[in-house]
Amino acid sequence: MDKRSAGYGENAKAGIVTLLQKFFSWKWSSVVLLGICLNFVINLFLDFKYQRPPVSFSVEEYVNAIIGAAFLLEGSRVISGLLDTRLPWSTGVKRRLLLQSVSQLLYIIFALNILLIGVTYILYDGEFASPDLLLINICTVTSVFFFANVDTAMELYRHSKHQRVTSEPLIISEKTIAVTLGATTYVIKPGDVCYAHHQGGSVIIKTTEGRNLVYDQSLTVLMNLLPSSDFFRINRQYIIHRGIIRKYKSADYGKIEVVVGNSNNETLTLIISRTKASAFRKWLAAD
């Protein structure tokens, strides 16, 4: 019973946390913050201009301001969403940024004035004086456009992050391997490797040029540097490149006998264990 109660308690906490995360997400909190700031700043300017005492707190004013902020900011986000399908960031950042900024700015100006005129004439049966209308336009357009640009900055960050992720395979393919020959250290690429094997407590890499180079780490570490599409670890002692396989055949007890050779016509017969035979055939068939 205690465990069940504890489980209910944990679920309730998780639900509350999820609800709070949704409520305080930028998408919604930005609308509320924008509405509150606009109502406060505009009233502050008008109080100063007309030398009137500060307007008392009005829930109705703040609610109307938040609704107006939602109308303007969400409209800007709709424009961004439409451009995502017709002119994605991948087609050109500068062009997209220019078109999005101009479109959002024009929308904010026209929507604000239509909203102001509609609310003023229909609900309050009056109109703003031209200086007041200009003041409201400057404050509102600047604030909404700033919040829209914060959204744009987030979009650009996600785009650049996506670009980095999609380019990672290209970086991985350029991995290099540090090896030694005598007192000299060389750097070779995976494509230079024919096969690698344990010999006398060291890992020896046989290159396409026929050189034997010493690798100072394990075969497991080396395998992580080699593309799995081209290299296969046939047993504890050997890693081979598919390009050096001359022939193979089934051996006793489900094993596979493989004959490999390099450019110097040196051949080597290796045995693949029964446990790795199936994986070897799949790897070879994937070529």
XYZ file of N, CA and C in Angstrom, residues 29-47 60-70 135-145 147:
126
model
N 5.103 31.757 -22.242
C 5.573 32.776 -21.297
C 5.953 34.066 -22.012
N 6.440 33.950 -23.261
C 6.811 35.155 -24.008
C 5.594 36.019 -24.306
N 4.456 35.391 -24.575
C 3.223 36.144 -24.856
C 2.778 36.913 -23.613
N 2.774 36.229 -22.473
C 2.367 36.876 -21.218
C 3.332 38.000 -20.860
N 4.625 37.730 -20.967
C 5.637 38.738 -20.639
C 5.523 39.954 -21.552
N 5.311 39.712 -22.839
C 5.171 40.816 -23.795
C 3.951 41.668 -23.473
N 2.820 41.032 -23.187
C 1.605 41.782 -22.873
C 1.753 42.630 -21.620
N 2.342 42.068 -20.574
C 2.536 42.809 -19.324
C 3.469 43.993 -19.537
N 4.573 43.763 -20.237
C 5.548 44.839 -20.479
C 4.945 45.969 -21.299
N 4.199 45.607 -22.346
C 3.593 46.635 -23.199
C 2.599 47.487 -22.419
N 1.735 46.854 -21.663
C 0.741 47.607 -20.897
C 1.407 48.531 -19.884
N 2.446 48.037 -19.214
C 3.141 48.837 -18.207
C 3.868 50.018 -18.840
N 4.616 49.765 -19.921
C 5.434 50.821 -20.542
C 4.566 51.896 -21.178
N 3.524 51.485 -21.903
C 2.659 52.473 -22.569
C 1.947 53.343 -21.540
N 1.428 52.747 -20.489
C 0.786 53.541 -19.434
C 1.777 54.465 -18.744
N 3.008 54.003 -18.592
C 4.040 54.826 -17.965
C 4.308 56.080 -18.792
N 4.420 55.911 -20.117
C 4.647 57.063 -20.995
C 3.455 58.014 -20.990
N 2.243 57.470 -21.059
C 1.053 58.316 -21.092
C 0.859 59.051 -19.764
N 1.169 58.394 -18.657
C 1.089 59.064 -17.353
C 2.055 60.241 -17.292
N -8.351 43.928 -16.330
C -8.904 43.958 -17.687
C -7.885 44.491 -18.688
N -7.159 45.547 -18.311
C -6.152 46.115 -19.208
C -5.053 45.106 -19.512
N -4.583 44.435 -18.477
C -3.503 43.465 -18.681
C -3.969 42.274 -19.512
N -5.200 41.826 -19.277
C -5.737 40.711 -20.068
C -5.842 41.111 -21.532
N -6.364 42.329 -21.793
C -6.461 42.814 -23.173
C -5.086 42.940 -23.819
N -4.107 43.403 -23.038
C -2.749 43.549 -23.572
C -2.143 42.190 -23.917
N -2.393 41.195 -23.074
C -1.865 39.846 -23.340
C -2.533 39.244 -24.576
N -3.849 39.478 -24.725
C -4.552 38.989 -25.922
C -3.984 39.650 -27.176
N -3.765 40.968 -27.094
C -3.170 41.674 -28.232
C -1.770 41.171 -28.543
N -0.977 40.918 -27.500
C 0.380 40.399 -27.699
C 0.343 39.030 -28.364
N -0.614 38.193 -27.951
C -0.748 36.866 -28.561
C -1.105 36.986 -30.036
N 3.081 56.913 -30.443
C 3.795 56.380 -29.283
C 3.500 54.896 -29.086
N 2.221 54.546 -29.190
C 1.831 53.139 -29.030
C 2.444 52.285 -30.136
N 2.463 52.824 -31.362
C 3.064 52.089 -32.487
C 4.548 51.829 -32.253
N 5.262 52.863 -31.823
C 6.713 52.716 -31.615
C 7.001 51.676 -30.536
N 6.305 51.800 -29.408
C 6.532 50.859 -28.298
C 6.157 49.429 -28.677
N 4.985 49.285 -29.282
C 4.482 47.944 -29.572
C 5.254 47.269 -30.695
N 5.449 47.990 -31.798
C 6.160 47.394 -32.942
C 7.575 46.994 -32.543
N 8.253 47.878 -31.806
C 9.625 47.577 -31.375
C 9.664 46.348 -30.473
N 8.740 46.282 -29.521
C 8.738 45.170 -28.561
C 8.386 43.842 -29.224
N 7.319 43.848 -30.027
C 6.900 42.598 -30.678
C 7.970 42.119 -31.654
N 8.557 43.055 -32.405
C 9.601 42.678 -33.367
C 10.827 42.125 -32.645
N 10.752 40.428 -29.756
C 10.409 39.059 -29.352
C 10.418 38.120 -30.553
